[in-house]
Coordinates of C-alpha atoms in Angstrom, one line a residue:
M1 CA 39.8 -3.3 5.9
D2 CA 38.3 -6.8 6.0
A3 CA 38.0 -7.1 9.8
V4 CA 37.8 -10.2 12.0
L5 CA 36.3 -9.9 15.5
Q6 CA 37.0 -12.3 18.3
V7 CA 36.0 -12.7 22.0
T8 CA 38.5 -14.6 24.1
D9 CA 39.0 -15.4 27.8
P10 CA 41.9 -13.8 29.7
Q11 CA 44.2 -16.7 28.6
G12 CA 43.5 -15.9 24.9
N13 CA 41.3 -18.9 24.2
V14 CA 38.9 -17.9 21.4
L15 CA 35.2 -18.3 22.6
A16 CA 33.6 -16.6 19.5
Q17 CA 34.7 -15.3 16.2
S18 CA 33.0 -13.5 13.3
D19 CA 34.4 -12.6 9.9
D20 CA 32.0 -11.7 7.0
E21 CA 28.7 -11.3 8.8
R22 CA 27.5 -8.0 7.4
G23 CA 29.1 -7.9 3.9
I24 CA 32.8 -8.1 4.8
D25 CA 32.2 -6.6 8.3
P26 CA 32.0 -8.8 11.5
Q27 CA 29.2 -8.9 14.0
L28 CA 28.8 -11.1 17.1
I29 CA 26.0 -11.9 19.5
F30 CA 27.8 -13.4 22.5
T31 CA 26.5 -14.7 25.9
A32 CA 29.2 -14.9 28.5
P33 CA 29.4 -18.3 30.2
N34 CA 30.5 -16.7 33.5
A35 CA 30.9 -13.3 35.1
D36 CA 34.5 -12.5 34.2
E37 CA 36.8 -10.3 32.2
Y38 CA 36.8 -11.0 28.5
L39 CA 39.0 -9.7 25.6
I40 CA 37.7 -8.2 22.4
R41 CA 40.2 -8.7 19.6
I42 CA 40.2 -7.1 16.1
F43 CA 42.6 -7.8 13.2
A44 CA 42.2 -7.3 9.5
F45 CA 43.1 -8.5 6.0
P46 CA 43.1 -6.2 3.0
Q47 CA 39.6 -5.4 1.6
T48 CA 40.9 -6.4 -1.9
P49 CA 43.0 -9.6 -1.6
N50 CA 46.6 -9.5 -2.8
S51 CA 49.5 -11.9 -3.0
T52 CA 50.4 -11.4 0.7
I53 CA 48.5 -13.9 2.8
G54 CA 48.6 -12.3 6.2
F55 CA 47.3 -9.6 8.5
A56 CA 47.3 -6.0 7.3
G57 CA 46.9 -2.5 8.5
G58 CA 47.4 1.2 7.5
K59 CA 46.0 4.7 7.8
S60 CA 42.9 3.8 5.9
Y61 CA 42.1 0.8 8.2
V62 CA 39.6 2.8 10.2
Y63 CA 36.8 1.1 12.2
V64 CA 34.1 1.7 14.8
L65 CA 33.6 -1.0 17.5
R66 CA 30.1 -0.9 19.0
L67 CA 29.3 -3.0 22.1
A68 CA 25.8 -3.1 23.7
T69 CA 23.9 -5.1 26.3
V70 CA 20.5 -3.7 25.3
A71 CA 18.2 -5.1 22.7
V72 CA 19.5 -4.3 19.2
T73 CA 17.7 -4.4 15.9
D74 CA 19.7 -6.4 13.4
H75 CA 17.3 -6.2 10.4
G76 CA 13.8 -6.2 9.3
L77 CA 11.6 -8.1 6.9
P78 CA 10.8 -7.7 4.1
L79 CA 14.2 -6.5 2.7
A80 CA 12.4 -4.6 -0.1
A81 CA 9.1 -2.6 0.0
D82 CA 6.9 -0.1 -1.7
N83 CA 5.1 2.8 -0.1
S84 CA 2.0 0.8 0.5
L85 CA 3.7 -1.0 3.4
S86 CA 3.7 1.0 6.7
N87 CA 4.7 -1.8 9.2
A88 CA 7.0 -4.7 9.1
M89 CA 8.7 -7.2 11.5
C90 CA 12.2 -6.6 12.8
F91 CA 14.6 -9.1 14.3
G92 CA 17.5 -8.8 16.6
T93 CA 18.7 -9.8 20.1
S94 CA 15.3 -9.8 21.7
G95 CA 13.2 -11.7 19.1
P96 CA 10.8 -10.6 16.4
R97 CA 8.6 -7.5 17.0
E98 CA 6.7 -5.0 14.9
A99 CA 8.4 -1.9 13.5
R100 CA 7.3 1.0 11.5
I101 CA 8.3 2.0 8.0
L102 CA 8.9 5.6 6.8
P103 CA 7.9 5.9 3.1
S104 CA 10.5 6.7 0.4
T105 CA 11.2 10.3 -0.6
E106 CA 13.0 11.9 -3.5
V107 CA 16.4 11.3 -1.8
S108 CA 15.7 8.2 0.4
P109 CA 14.4 4.7 0.0
P110 CA 11.8 3.4 2.6
I111 CA 13.4 3.1 6.1
L112 CA 12.5 0.6 8.8
L113 CA 12.7 2.1 12.4
D114 CA 12.3 0.4 15.7
D115 CA 12.4 1.6 19.3
A116 CA 15.6 -0.3 19.9
P117 CA 18.9 0.9 18.5
G118 CA 19.1 0.1 14.8
W119 CA 17.4 0.9 11.5
Q120 CA 17.5 -0.4 7.9
W121 CA 17.1 0.9 4.4
L122 CA 14.6 -1.2 2.3
T123 CA 15.1 -1.6 -1.4
P124 CA 12.4 0.5 -3.1
L125 CA 10.0 -1.5 -5.3
T126 CA 8.0 -0.2 -8.3
A127 CA 5.1 -2.0 -10.0
A128 CA 1.9 -1.1 -11.8
E129 CA 0.0 -2.2 -8.6
P130 CA 1.0 -2.4 -4.9
F131 CA 2.8 -5.5 -3.8
S132 CA 1.2 -8.0 -1.3
Y133 CA 3.5 -9.2 1.5
G134 CA 3.9 -12.5 3.4
T135 CA 6.4 -13.7 6.0
D136 CA 7.8 -17.1 7.2
A137 CA 5.2 -16.9 10.0
S138 CA 2.6 -17.9 7.3
I139 CA 4.5 -20.5 5.4
D140 CA 2.2 -23.2 3.8
K141 CA -0.8 -20.8 4.6
M142 CA 0.2 -17.7 2.6
H143 CA -1.4 -17.4 -0.8
G144 CA 0.5 -14.8 -2.8
T145 CA -0.8 -13.2 -5.9
P146 CA 1.8 -11.3 -8.0
P147 CA 3.2 -8.9 -7.6
T148 CA 4.1 -10.2 -4.2
V149 CA 7.0 -10.2 -1.8
L150 CA 7.6 -13.3 0.4
S151 CA 10.1 -13.0 3.3
G152 CA 11.6 -15.2 5.9
H153 CA 14.7 -16.9 7.5
I154 CA 16.3 -20.2 7.0
S155 CA 16.7 -20.6 10.8
K156 CA 16.9 -24.4 11.2
D157 CA 19.1 -27.2 9.9
R158 CA 17.9 -28.4 6.5
E159 CA 14.9 -26.1 6.6
V160 CA 12.8 -25.6 3.5
D161 CA 10.3 -22.7 3.4
R162 CA 7.3 -23.2 1.3
F163 CA 4.8 -20.6 -0.1
V164 CA 1.7 -21.0 -2.3
I165 CA 1.4 -18.6 -5.2
E166 CA -1.4 -18.0 -7.7
L167 CA -0.2 -17.9 -11.3
D168 CA -1.9 -17.2 -14.6
E169 CA -1.1 -19.4 -17.6
A170 CA -1.2 -16.4 -20.0
K171 CA 1.7 -14.7 -18.2
K172 CA 5.4 -15.2 -17.7
Y173 CA 6.8 -14.5 -14.3
T174 CA 10.2 -13.5 -12.9
I175 CA 11.0 -14.9 -9.4
Q176 CA 14.0 -13.6 -7.5
A177 CA 15.3 -14.6 -4.1
R178 CA 17.8 -12.1 -2.7
S179 CA 19.9 -12.2 0.5
R180 CA 23.6 -11.7 -0.4
E181 CA 22.8 -8.4 -2.2
F182 CA 21.7 -7.0 1.2
G183 CA 24.7 -8.3 3.1
F184 CA 23.1 -11.4 4.5
V185 CA 24.6 -14.9 4.3
L186 CA 21.9 -17.1 2.7
D187 CA 22.9 -18.8 -0.6
P188 CA 19.3 -19.3 -1.8
T189 CA 18.0 -22.2 -3.9
V190 CA 14.5 -21.6 -5.3
R191 CA 12.2 -24.1 -6.8
I192 CA 8.7 -24.1 -8.4
L193 CA 6.7 -27.3 -7.9
S194 CA 3.3 -28.7 -8.7
I195 CA 1.2 -28.7 -5.6
D196 CA -0.7 -31.9 -6.8
S197 CA 2.2 -34.1 -7.9
G198 CA 5.2 -32.4 -6.2
E199 CA 7.0 -32.4 -9.5
Q200 CA 9.7 -29.8 -9.8
L201 CA 8.8 -27.5 -12.7
A202 CA 11.6 -24.9 -12.5
E203 CA 14.7 -24.0 -10.4
G204 CA 16.5 -20.7 -10.0
K205 CA 20.1 -20.1 -11.0
D206 CA 22.7 -17.6 -9.6
I207 CA 21.9 -14.1 -11.0
A208 CA 25.6 -13.7 -12.0
R209 CA 29.0 -15.4 -11.5
T210 CA 29.7 -13.2 -8.5
N211 CA 26.1 -12.9 -7.3
Y212 CA 24.8 -16.0 -5.5
D213 CA 21.2 -14.7 -5.2
S214 CA 18.8 -16.7 -7.3
S215 CA 16.5 -15.9 -10.2
V216 CA 14.2 -17.9 -12.5
D217 CA 11.7 -17.0 -15.2
F218 CA 8.6 -19.3 -15.3
K219 CA 5.5 -19.6 -17.5
P220 CA 2.9 -22.0 -16.2
K221 CA 1.1 -24.3 -18.5
E222 CA -2.1 -23.7 -16.7
S223 CA -3.6 -21.2 -14.2
G224 CA -3.8 -22.1 -10.6
Q225 CA -1.8 -22.6 -7.4
Y226 CA 1.9 -23.5 -7.4
A227 CA 4.4 -24.2 -4.6
L228 CA 7.4 -22.0 -4.2
E229 CA 10.2 -23.4 -2.1
I230 CA 13.4 -21.8 -0.8
S231 CA 16.4 -23.3 1.1
D232 CA 20.1 -22.8 1.6
A233 CA 22.3 -24.4 -1.0
V234 CA 24.6 -25.9 1.6
D235 CA 22.0 -26.3 4.4
S236 CA 23.4 -23.4 6.5
F237 CA 21.0 -21.6 8.7
G238 CA 20.7 -18.8 11.3
L239 CA 19.3 -15.4 12.2
R240 CA 21.1 -13.7 9.3
H241 CA 20.0 -16.2 6.7
A242 CA 17.2 -13.7 5.8
Y243 CA 15.7 -13.4 2.4
S244 CA 13.0 -11.6 0.3
I245 CA 11.5 -13.2 -2.7
T246 CA 9.8 -11.0 -5.3
V247 CA 7.3 -12.6 -7.7
R248 CA 6.2 -10.4 -10.5
E249 CA 5.1 -10.5 -14.1
A250 CA 8.1 -10.6 -16.5
A251 CA 8.1 -7.4 -18.5
A252 CA 10.5 -5.9 -21.0
E253 CA 12.7 -3.7 -19.0
V254 CA 16.0 -1.8 -19.1
K255 CA 18.3 -0.5 -16.4
L256 CA 21.1 2.0 -16.9
G257 CA 24.0 1.8 -14.5
L258 CA 26.9 4.1 -13.5
V259 CA 30.3 3.1 -12.1
V260 CA 30.9 6.5 -10.5
E261 CA 28.7 8.9 -8.4
Q262 CA 30.8 12.0 -8.9
L263 CA 32.8 13.5 -11.7
S264 CA 35.5 16.2 -11.8
I265 CA 36.5 18.1 -14.9
A266 CA 38.9 21.1 -15.4
Q267 CA 38.2 24.1 -17.6
G268 CA 39.2 23.4 -21.1
S269 CA 39.3 19.6 -20.7
E270 CA 36.9 16.6 -21.1
S271 CA 35.8 13.6 -19.0
E272 CA 34.3 10.3 -19.9
V273 CA 31.2 8.7 -18.3
A274 CA 30.6 4.9 -18.8
V275 CA 27.0 3.8 -18.8
T276 CA 26.0 0.2 -18.7
V277 CA 22.7 -0.9 -20.4
S278 CA 21.1 -4.1 -18.9
R279 CA 18.1 -5.3 -21.1
R280 CA 15.7 -8.0 -19.9
N281 CA 12.8 -9.9 -21.3
G282 CA 13.1 -8.8 -24.9
F283 CA 13.6 -5.0 -24.3
D284 CA 14.6 -3.9 -27.8
K285 CA 14.0 -0.2 -27.8
V286 CA 16.7 2.1 -29.3
L287 CA 17.7 4.6 -26.6
Q288 CA 19.2 8.0 -26.9
I289 CA 21.5 8.4 -23.8
A290 CA 22.4 11.9 -22.8
V291 CA 23.6 14.1 -19.9
E292 CA 21.0 16.5 -18.6
G293 CA 21.5 19.5 -16.4
L294 CA 24.9 20.6 -17.6
P295 CA 25.8 24.3 -16.9
A296 CA 26.6 26.8 -19.6
G297 CA 30.0 26.2 -21.2
L298 CA 29.8 22.4 -21.0
Q299 CA 28.5 20.0 -23.7
S300 CA 28.0 16.3 -24.1
P301 CA 26.9 14.8 -27.4
P302 CA 24.2 12.2 -26.9
L303 CA 24.8 8.6 -28.0
E304 CA 22.5 5.9 -29.2
S305 CA 22.2 2.5 -27.6
A306 CA 21.0 0.2 -30.4
N307 CA 19.0 -3.0 -29.7
K308 CA 21.9 -5.1 -30.9
G309 CA 25.7 -4.9 -30.9
D310 CA 28.1 -3.4 -28.4
S311 CA 26.1 -0.2 -27.8
S312 CA 23.1 -2.3 -26.7
K313 CA 25.1 -3.2 -23.6
A314 CA 27.2 0.0 -22.8
V315 CA 28.1 3.4 -24.1
K316 CA 30.7 6.0 -23.1
L317 CA 29.6 9.7 -23.0
K318 CA 32.1 12.5 -23.2
I319 CA 31.6 15.8 -21.3
Q320 CA 33.6 18.7 -22.7
A321 CA 34.3 21.9 -20.8
A322 CA 35.1 25.1 -22.6
G323 CA 38.2 27.0 -21.5
D324 CA 36.2 30.0 -20.4
C325 CA 33.4 28.2 -18.6
Q326 CA 32.6 29.1 -15.0
P327 CA 33.6 26.8 -12.1
F328 CA 30.6 24.8 -11.0
Q329 CA 29.4 22.2 -8.5
G330 CA 26.0 20.6 -8.7
W331 CA 23.9 17.7 -9.8
I332 CA 23.5 16.3 -13.3
Q333 CA 21.6 13.2 -14.6
I334 CA 22.3 10.6 -17.2
V335 CA 19.0 9.8 -19.0
G336 CA 18.1 7.3 -21.6
R337 CA 15.0 8.2 -23.7
D338 CA 13.1 5.9 -26.1
T339 CA 13.8 7.3 -29.6
S340 CA 10.2 6.4 -30.6
D341 CA 8.7 8.1 -27.5
K342 CA 10.9 10.8 -25.9
N343 CA 8.5 11.0 -22.9
Q344 CA 9.6 7.5 -21.9
A345 CA 12.8 8.1 -19.8
Y346 CA 15.1 5.8 -17.8
L347 CA 17.5 7.3 -15.2
A348 CA 21.0 5.9 -14.9
T349 CA 21.7 5.0 -11.3
Y350 CA 24.7 4.4 -9.1
P351 CA 24.4 1.8 -6.2
L352 CA 25.4 4.0 -3.3
R353 CA 24.3 1.0 -1.2
P354 CA 22.4 -2.1 -2.3
S355 CA 19.2 -0.5 -1.2
V356 CA 20.1 3.1 -2.3
P357 CA 20.2 3.6 -6.0
L358 CA 21.5 7.2 -6.6
A359 CA 19.9 8.7 -9.7
R360 CA 22.1 11.8 -9.8
V361 CA 25.8 12.5 -10.3
W362 CA 27.7 15.3 -8.5
L363 CA 29.7 17.3 -11.1
T364 CA 32.6 19.6 -10.2
V365 CA 34.1 21.9 -12.8
A366 CA 37.4 23.1 -11.4
P367 CA 39.5 26.1 -12.6
K368 CA 42.7 25.4 -14.4

């Protein structure tokens, strides 16, 4: 369900309304103007729009309504972190305060925890060296050296946040501002400017047609300090206009993606697994993509992802189960290995949540 949440007075006059505040879920912070009875109203549209323009409902339209008068943690900054970060700032109904971060494990990304109700997954970051971190409390004073993460809010009308970054002329950098990916509402516009002249040198573009977060690749003509600015594309602002900007050296990289996190196959049959291959910054390795961890009686011929053509973007693996194989439930992995260096492996992941990439697939082999 795509829910809408309203607060009304006893006569039904709408005093506050929320629709898509956390992804497609509503959330409200409401201060009552008077001591009185108020109504909470919930109605819904279909999660996937259809030709019927109107309210909807059904057995799968299940929701939990949470109401609280205590301080609540809404989110923390940064939205992404590596295991070098142990503390961060959290934000909610009682203003900013410090919170702790639990490091990532084999099955969990870093987690931000606060004494108030609420917690948050943080997108795990990987780099050759630890990231440095800065927040909007240090705008115009923070000097970031890549790899770095810069975080903040666009909290005022027509606000432009400005950071100073140190760049090397011998390197090319990838700069990404993300908000929508994590369920926030900022439509980020990112610009790189000369500190001396104020000339705009580069501007980010939407990552994809349906992804309004911003990305730009930039190679400076000379080493030194550059200004990095971020604002909202339509000058919207507020608590949930949160962002994290990552600035890192652009390197050849590949990501393998899955569209399912579980597979079911019957004895004596076969199933197909689609694997997307996203190549960036000139990654041209030929990959052998295979299923690893299959039980006895199942096989899956590996496939090559060439550096050009259709297979450079996607492949479809087949898993075949013998008629006499044993029933099975357990984890398997889809792995891409560099054909010139089999020790270089890339795990295919499924986005269980934006911050939780699942690097395993649950396989069920059912009896006939």
